[in-house]
Tab-separated table of C-alpha atoms and ligand atoms in Angstrom:
chain	number	residue	atom	x	y	z
L	1	MET	CA	20.035	-3.956	42.644
L	2	THR	CA	20.432	-0.856	40.629
L	3	ALA	CA	18.322	-0.876	37.543
L	4	ASP	CA	19.894	-0.757	34.244
L	5	LEU	CA	19.724	2.681	32.224
L	6	ILE	CA	17.194	2.653	29.588
L	7	ASP	CA	19.282	5.136	27.092
L	8	GLY	CA	16.396	6.728	24.744
L	9	LYS	CA	19.047	9.108	23.902
L	10	ALA	CA	21.298	6.830	22.226
L	11	PHE	CA	18.529	4.847	20.757
L	12	ALA	CA	17.059	7.745	19.044
L	13	ALA	CA	20.637	8.550	17.679
L	14	THR	CA	20.590	5.345	16.173
L	15	LEU	CA	17.291	5.295	14.729
L	16	ARG	CA	17.715	8.904	13.219
L	17	ALA	CA	21.355	7.603	11.431
L	18	ARG	CA	18.840	4.817	10.203
L	19	ILE	CA	16.124	7.089	8.988
L	20	ALA	CA	19.169	9.403	7.398
L	21	GLY	CA	20.418	6.457	5.700
L	22	GLN	CA	16.708	5.401	4.227
L	23	VAL	CA	16.073	8.813	3.484
L	24	ALA	CA	18.819	8.758	0.998
L	25	ALA	CA	18.168	5.450	-0.202
L	26	LEU	CA	14.809	6.597	-1.238
L	27	LYS	CA	16.472	9.995	-2.987
L	28	ALA	CA	18.942	7.676	-4.779
L	29	ASP	CA	16.419	5.165	-5.877
L	30	HIS	CA	13.009	6.961	-6.650
L	31	GLY	CA	14.027	10.598	-6.695
L	32	ILE	CA	12.058	11.194	-3.585
L	33	THR	CA	12.668	13.129	-0.766
L	34	PRO	CA	10.525	13.302	2.021
L	35	GLY	CA	8.711	16.662	3.672
L	36	LEU	CA	7.104	17.547	6.839
L	37	ALA	CA	5.313	20.597	7.789
L	38	VAL	CA	4.816	21.705	10.777
L	39	VAL	CA	2.326	24.550	11.848
L	40	LEU	CA	2.641	26.187	15.131
L	41	VAL	CA	-0.156	28.876	16.296
L	42	GLY	CA	0.672	31.454	18.865
L	43	GLU	CA	3.519	31.958	20.595
L	44	ASP	CA	3.691	29.422	23.341
L	45	PRO	CA	7.342	29.138	24.447
L	46	ALA	CA	7.469	25.467	25.093
L	47	SER	CA	5.970	24.626	21.515
L	48	SER	CA	8.492	27.254	19.674
L	49	VAL	CA	11.096	25.174	21.453
L	50	TYR	CA	9.482	21.741	20.027
L	51	VAL	CA	8.863	23.490	16.412
L	52	ARG	CA	12.410	24.592	16.067
L	53	SER	CA	14.001	21.037	17.470
L	54	LYS	CA	11.540	19.176	14.679
L	55	GLY	CA	12.643	21.447	11.971
L	56	LYS	CA	16.487	20.837	13.103
L	57	ALA	CA	15.956	17.069	13.224
L	58	THR	CA	14.191	16.980	9.582
L	59	ALA	CA	17.051	18.734	8.066
L	60	GLU	CA	19.666	16.306	9.921
L	61	VAL	CA	17.945	13.045	7.946
L	62	GLY	CA	17.869	15.194	4.927
L	63	MET	CA	14.101	15.815	4.725
L	64	ARG	CA	12.602	18.867	3.631
L	65	GLY	CA	10.752	21.147	6.405
L	66	PHE	CA	8.267	23.519	6.067
L	67	ALA	CA	7.415	25.800	9.048
L	68	HIS	CA	4.519	27.562	9.089
L	69	ARG	CA	4.030	30.102	11.906
L	70	LEU	CA	0.644	31.696	12.498
L	71	PRO	CA	-0.411	34.363	15.032
L	72	ALA	CA	-2.198	33.367	18.188
L	73	GLY	CA	-5.606	35.153	16.697
L	74	THR	CA	-5.432	33.232	13.640
L	75	PRO	CA	-9.161	32.894	12.779
L	76	GLN	CA	-9.751	28.919	12.586
L	77	GLN	CA	-11.072	29.070	8.877
L	78	GLU	CA	-7.441	30.398	7.898
L	79	LEU	CA	-5.846	27.446	9.616
L	80	LEU	CA	-8.496	25.100	8.078
L	81	ASP	CA	-7.209	26.547	4.443
L	82	LEU	CA	-3.747	26.424	5.256
L	83	ILE	CA	-4.508	22.171	6.106
L	84	ALA	CA	-6.629	22.178	3.124
L	85	ARG	CA	-3.364	23.434	0.907
L	86	LEU	CA	-0.760	20.892	2.589
L	87	ASN	CA	-2.967	18.017	2.227
L	88	ALA	CA	-2.907	18.655	-1.624
L	89	ASP	CA	0.617	19.494	-1.980
L	90	GLU	CA	2.957	16.851	-3.172
L	91	ALA	CA	5.945	18.095	-1.702
L	92	VAL	CA	4.331	17.706	1.842
L	93	ASN	CA	4.627	14.262	3.034
L	94	GLY	CA	3.728	14.813	6.888
L	95	ILE	CA	1.627	17.402	8.668
L	96	LEU	CA	1.817	18.200	11.986
L	97	VAL	CA	0.123	20.691	14.060
L	98	GLN	CA	1.675	21.606	17.465
L	99	LEU	CA	-0.635	21.355	19.903
L	100	PRO	CA	-1.958	22.808	22.267
L	101	LEU	CA	-3.942	25.328	20.135
L	102	PRO	CA	-5.445	28.562	21.394
L	103	ARG	CA	-8.573	28.485	22.884
L	104	HIS	CA	-10.896	29.917	20.019
L	105	MET	CA	-10.081	26.784	18.013
L	106	ASP	CA	-11.956	23.361	17.966
L	107	GLU	CA	-8.652	20.888	18.653
L	108	ALA	CA	-10.629	17.895	17.076
L	109	ALA	CA	-11.712	19.956	13.946
L	110	VAL	CA	-8.384	21.039	13.327
L	111	ILE	CA	-6.924	17.662	13.883
L	112	ASN	CA	-9.409	15.593	11.524
L	113	ALA	CA	-8.723	18.160	8.732
L	114	ILE	CA	-5.276	16.515	7.947
L	115	ALA	CA	-5.425	14.137	5.416
L	116	PRO	CA	-5.171	10.492	7.073
L	117	GLU	CA	-1.815	9.465	5.557
L	118	LYS	CA	-0.117	12.533	5.972
L	119	ASP	CA	-1.280	12.686	9.801
L	120	VAL	CA	2.378	11.896	11.096
L	121	ASP	CA	1.002	12.437	14.828
L	122	GLY	CA	-1.422	9.795	14.517
L	123	PHE	CA	-4.062	12.056	16.420
L	124	THR	CA	-6.924	11.903	13.622
L	125	VAL	CA	-10.007	9.574	14.263
L	126	LEU	CA	-9.446	7.415	11.101
L	127	ASN	CA	-5.800	7.023	12.533
L	128	ALA	CA	-6.910	6.315	16.277
L	129	GLY	CA	-9.719	3.683	14.821
L	130	ARG	CA	-7.043	2.198	12.809
L	131	LEU	CA	-4.851	1.482	15.679
L	132	ALA	CA	-7.756	0.255	17.840
L	133	THR	CA	-8.847	-2.267	15.430
L	134	GLY	CA	-5.435	-3.806	14.158
L	135	GLN	CA	-5.264	-2.019	10.835
L	136	LYS	CA	-2.059	-0.636	9.576
L	137	ALA	CA	-2.255	3.416	10.860
L	138	MET	CA	-0.080	6.264	11.567
L	139	VAL	CA	0.977	6.077	15.023
L	140	PRO	CA	1.542	8.469	17.741
L	141	CYS	CA	5.217	9.424	17.979
L	142	THR	CA	5.845	9.220	21.793
L	143	PRO	CA	3.838	5.792	22.418
L	144	LEU	CA	5.640	4.245	19.576
L	145	GLY	CA	8.926	5.598	20.715
L	146	CYS	CA	8.153	3.758	24.343
L	147	LEU	CA	7.295	0.328	22.255
L	148	MET	CA	10.377	0.605	20.344
L	149	LEU	CA	12.502	0.891	23.876
L	150	LEU	CA	10.333	-1.819	25.437
L	151	ARG	CA	10.785	-4.370	22.625
L	152	ASP	CA	14.329	-3.202	22.720
L	153	ARG	CA	14.635	-4.192	26.602
L	154	LEU	CA	12.449	-7.189	26.651
L	155	GLY	CA	12.590	-8.947	23.242
L	156	SER	CA	8.673	-9.307	23.519
L	157	VAL	CA	5.877	-7.869	25.666
L	158	SER	CA	3.593	-11.127	25.250
L	159	GLY	CA	2.087	-12.032	28.244
L	160	LYS	CA	3.274	-9.379	30.222
L	161	ASP	CA	1.243	-7.304	32.866
L	162	ALA	CA	1.236	-3.974	31.396
L	163	LEU	CA	0.267	-0.882	33.622
L	164	VAL	CA	-0.159	2.711	31.619
L	165	ILE	CA	-0.826	5.644	34.147
L	166	GLY	CA	-2.709	8.125	32.161
L	167	ARG	CA	-5.431	7.957	29.045
L	168	SER	CA	-4.843	10.883	27.218
L	169	ASN	CA	-5.540	10.339	23.085
L	170	ILE	CA	-1.759	11.438	22.875
L	171	VAL	CA	-0.154	9.139	24.862
L	172	GLY	CA	-1.877	6.973	27.370
L	173	LYS	CA	-4.898	5.781	24.973
L	174	PRO	CA	-2.461	4.691	21.839
L	175	MET	CA	0.225	3.336	24.416
L	176	ALA	CA	-2.594	0.632	25.671
L	177	GLN	CA	-3.599	-0.238	22.226
L	178	LEU	CA	0.198	-1.064	21.012
L	179	LEU	CA	0.653	-2.848	24.030
L	180	LEU	CA	-2.373	-5.042	23.378
L	181	ALA	CA	-1.638	-5.208	19.973
L	182	ASP	CA	1.629	-6.975	21.127
L	183	SER	CA	-0.345	-9.408	23.332
L	184	ALA	CA	0.530	-7.664	26.688
L	185	THR	CA	-2.211	-7.635	29.632
L	186	VAL	CA	-3.236	-4.071	29.913
L	187	THR	CA	-4.151	-1.854	32.727
L	188	VAL	CA	-5.018	1.765	32.188
L	189	ALA	CA	-5.055	4.114	35.095
L	190	HIS	CA	-6.403	7.485	35.819
L	191	SER	CA	-6.947	10.311	38.452
L	192	ARG	CA	-10.233	7.967	39.323
L	193	THR	CA	-8.227	4.938	39.702
L	194	ARG	CA	-8.623	3.092	43.273
L	195	GLY	CA	-5.717	1.371	44.893
L	196	LEU	CA	-3.136	2.825	42.017
L	197	PRO	CA	-0.072	1.264	44.210
L	198	ASP	CA	-1.299	-2.065	44.500
L	199	LEU	CA	-1.724	-2.317	40.533
L	200	CYS	CA	1.685	-0.787	40.092
L	201	ARG	CA	3.295	-3.532	42.360
L	202	ARG	CA	1.870	-6.382	39.945
L	203	ALA	CA	2.866	-4.577	36.738
L	204	ASP	CA	6.029	-6.200	34.541
L	205	ILE	CA	5.828	-3.346	32.428
L	206	VAL	CA	5.078	0.484	34.209
L	207	VAL	CA	4.435	3.318	31.349
L	208	ALA	CA	3.749	6.888	33.607
L	209	ALA	CA	1.841	9.484	31.466
L	210	VAL	CA	0.667	11.521	34.451
L	211	GLY	CA	1.856	14.994	34.204
L	212	ARG	CA	2.727	15.117	38.136
L	213	ALA	CA	6.389	15.416	38.990
L	214	ARG	CA	7.765	11.762	40.774
L	215	PHE	CA	3.929	11.029	41.473
L	216	VAL	CA	4.688	7.067	40.869
L	217	GLN	CA	6.810	6.184	44.257
L	218	GLY	CA	9.669	3.609	44.409
L	219	ASP	CA	7.399	1.130	46.331
L	220	TRP	CA	5.267	1.094	43.950
L	221	ILE	CA	7.199	-1.002	41.495
L	222	LYS	CA	7.640	-4.739	41.237
L	223	PRO	CA	11.211	-5.986	41.736
L	224	GLY	CA	12.794	-6.110	38.242
L	225	ALA	CA	9.875	-4.339	36.630
L	226	THR	CA	10.457	-2.295	33.303
L	227	VAL	CA	10.054	1.573	33.983
L	228	ILE	CA	8.766	3.966	31.486
L	229	ASP	CA	9.023	7.656	32.150
L	230	VAL	CA	6.903	9.518	29.497
L	231	GLY	CA	6.427	12.810	32.032
L	232	ILE	CA	8.254	16.203	31.771
L	233	ASN	CA	7.809	18.274	34.648
L	234	ARG	CA	9.721	21.274	35.000
L	235	THR	CA	10.141	21.551	38.625
L	236	ASP	CA	12.963	24.171	40.785
L	237	ASP	CA	15.236	21.121	40.377
L	238	GLY	CA	14.942	21.010	36.801
L	239	LEU	CA	13.390	18.611	34.408
L	240	THR	CA	11.869	15.742	36.133
L	241	GLY	CA	10.003	12.671	35.486
L	242	ASP	CA	6.659	11.369	36.692
L	243	VAL	CA	8.510	8.978	38.568
L	244	ASP	CA	10.634	8.914	41.383
L	245	PHE	CA	13.606	8.054	39.792
L	246	ALA	CA	16.119	7.920	42.739
L	247	ALA	CA	13.946	5.367	44.275
L	248	ALA	CA	12.763	3.498	41.638
L	249	ARG	CA	16.404	2.639	40.254
L	250	GLU	CA	16.844	1.018	43.379
L	251	VAL	CA	14.012	-1.852	42.435
L	252	ALA	CA	13.148	-1.767	38.927
L	253	GLY	CA	15.068	-4.063	36.450
L	254	ALA	CA	15.072	-1.270	33.894
L	255	ILE	CA	14.377	2.352	33.649
L	256	THR	CA	14.226	5.542	31.344
L	257	PRO	CA	15.670	8.851	32.807
L	258	VAL	CA	14.477	11.960	32.512
L	259	PRO	CA	15.624	14.036	30.478
L	260	GLY	CA	17.090	11.556	27.547
L	261	GLY	CA	14.863	8.501	27.818
L	262	VAL	CA	11.318	8.849	25.999
L	263	GLY	CA	11.814	12.530	24.970
L	264	PRO	CA	14.321	11.885	22.322
L	265	MET	CA	12.115	8.953	20.851
L	266	THR	CA	9.468	11.080	20.216
L	267	ILE	CA	11.192	13.294	17.644
L	268	ALA	CA	12.932	10.438	16.298
L	269	CYS	CA	9.712	8.823	15.680
L	270	LEU	CA	8.119	11.728	14.140
L	271	LEU	CA	11.024	11.550	11.409
L	272	ALA	CA	10.067	7.466	10.948
L	273	ASN	CA	6.302	8.524	10.654
L	274	THR	CA	7.162	11.086	7.961
L	275	LEU	CA	9.180	8.373	6.165
L	276	THR	CA	6.761	5.821	6.293
L	277	ALA	CA	4.162	8.101	5.250
L	278	THR	CA	6.209	9.097	2.209
L	279	ALA	CA	6.968	5.304	1.132
L	280	ARG	CA	3.160	4.656	1.382
L	281	VAL	CA	1.829	7.359	-0.536
L	282	HIS	CA	4.369	6.320	-3.465
L	283	GLY	CA	3.345	2.637	-3.054
L	284	LEU	CA	6.464	1.386	-1.695
L	285	SER	CA	6.955	-0.960	1.087
L	286	ASP	CA	7.230	0.394	4.863
L	287	PRO	CA	10.458	1.279	5.799
L	288	GLU	CA	12.096	-1.440	7.733
L	289	GLY	CA	11.992	-1.203	12.096
L	290	LEU	CA	9.793	2.067	12.033
L	291	THR	CA	6.555	0.725	12.467
L	292	PRO	CA	4.813	-1.205	15.487
H	301	LIG	P1	-2.637	14.627	30.027
H	301	LIG	O1	-2.916	15.783	30.841
H	301	LIG	O2	-3.554	14.935	28.670
H	301	LIG	O3	-2.921	13.081	30.831
H	301	LIG	C1	-2.629	12.886	32.149
H	301	LIG	C2	-3.342	11.584	32.643
H	301	LIG	O4	-2.760	11.406	33.941
H	301	LIG	C3	-5.231	11.880	32.600
H	301	LIG	O5	-5.602	10.667	32.088
H	301	LIG	C4	-5.229	11.612	34.317
H	301	LIG	O6	-6.336	11.303	34.362
H	301	LIG	C5	-4.090	11.163	34.538
H	301	LIG	N1	-3.922	11.491	35.795
H	301	LIG	C6	-3.959	12.668	36.766
H	301	LIG	N2	-3.550	12.740	37.544
H	301	LIG	C7	-3.577	11.328	38.231
H	301	LIG	C8	-3.701	10.461	39.274
H	301	LIG	N3	-3.400	11.272	40.567
H	301	LIG	N4	-3.640	9.161	39.443
H	301	LIG	C9	-3.634	8.909	38.276
H	301	LIG	N5	-3.715	9.142	37.081
H	301	LIG	C10	-3.765	10.411	37.017
H	301	LIG	O7	-0.981	14.785	29.700
H	301	LIG	P2	-0.195	13.589	28.566
H	301	LIG	O8	-0.566	12.411	28.498
H	301	LIG	O9	-0.517	15.058	27.242
H	301	LIG	O10	0.845	13.950	28.985
H	301	LIG	C11	1.442	13.171	30.212
H	301	LIG	C12	2.920	13.556	30.546
H	301	LIG	O11	4.016	13.121	29.732
H	301	LIG	C13	3.231	15.089	31.009
H	301	LIG	O12	4.313	14.918	31.556
H	301	LIG	C14	3.532	15.534	29.285
H	301	LIG	O13	4.602	16.938	29.743
H	301	LIG	C15	4.339	14.193	28.803
H	301	LIG	N6	4.436	13.910	27.575
H	301	LIG	C16	6.115	13.748	27.203
H	301	LIG	C17	6.238	13.500	25.697
H	301	LIG	C18	7.561	13.278	25.576
H	301	LIG	O14	8.024	13.328	24.137
H	301	LIG	N7	8.400	12.667	26.343
H	301	LIG	C19	5.183	13.784	24.745
H	301	LIG	C20	3.965	13.566	25.334
H	301	LIG	C21	3.907	14.309	26.848
H	301	LIG	P3	-7.882	11.583	34.010
H	301	LIG	O15	-7.958	11.362	32.723
H	301	LIG	O16	-8.510	10.716	35.160
H	301	LIG	O17	-7.476	13.240	34.503
């Protein structure tokens, strides 16, 4: 059996087109144009690429983009002052501070300075807490994208055994919360987990967010399982996920490729969150199909 490919690139393109339609309607009906501010501190090459593609994607769906680039040595207070200005700016509906920040900065303090209603990454304590307690939140983009792919493939994840490998605040933890809220039975694995291959063999859904190339082996996969590979690893053979794709594809029911799986969903969900934030601040109902 060869697994079906979950085409995140195509799904994300459809999602972006739908968002563009909703942005146009917002403009026509209410005279509102959503605005996303992206803040980059320093010159990290990977971050610069992400920030550029976020700016391009914003313009393509008809939103306004505000790019703020600060030198690596910027004092933290200057960044906090910029965030305060963006919090107060009515043209800005979403604020994203590209991580990682330079070492002299306190990442948690910077992130939590973002107004929760503009926190389109969903990384503030308030949004993480809302997600964990089942309240309306801004949800981190990568796990939101994974959830959309899973629902599209499976219809519902209710009652399924889901294994999330990785417990970062950015991917693993919010992914687990979203699956739990959707009534999956969730196990979260990390570097101290014992017997990971056997845990994996029981899982109907595997979400791998480890950061190690081809870490999840083909013979760990339950036949027919749905495998979501979040990993982006730069290797001599190019970009590789956290799953041994060739081997897993022989066993799984469906699997995301890398590239072309989760990656494109992340940016599409950032646009989705910006639109949701805009609707909420104007007292409009949440745009359809963009929230969990
Ligand atoms: P982190 O490094 O923050 O977290 C990695 C997690 O993997 C940790 O919880 C760690 O455990 C766990 N881990 C490490 N080694 C093992 C092991 N041997 N067995 C089990 N678990 C292990 O990474 P992120 O969550 O930020 O990202 C994960 C991957 O996803 C990366 O490849 C990243 O590039 C990619 N990514 C992709 C995105 C996209 O848009 N497609 C967006 C964000 C990330 P412990 O906590 O114990 O250390």
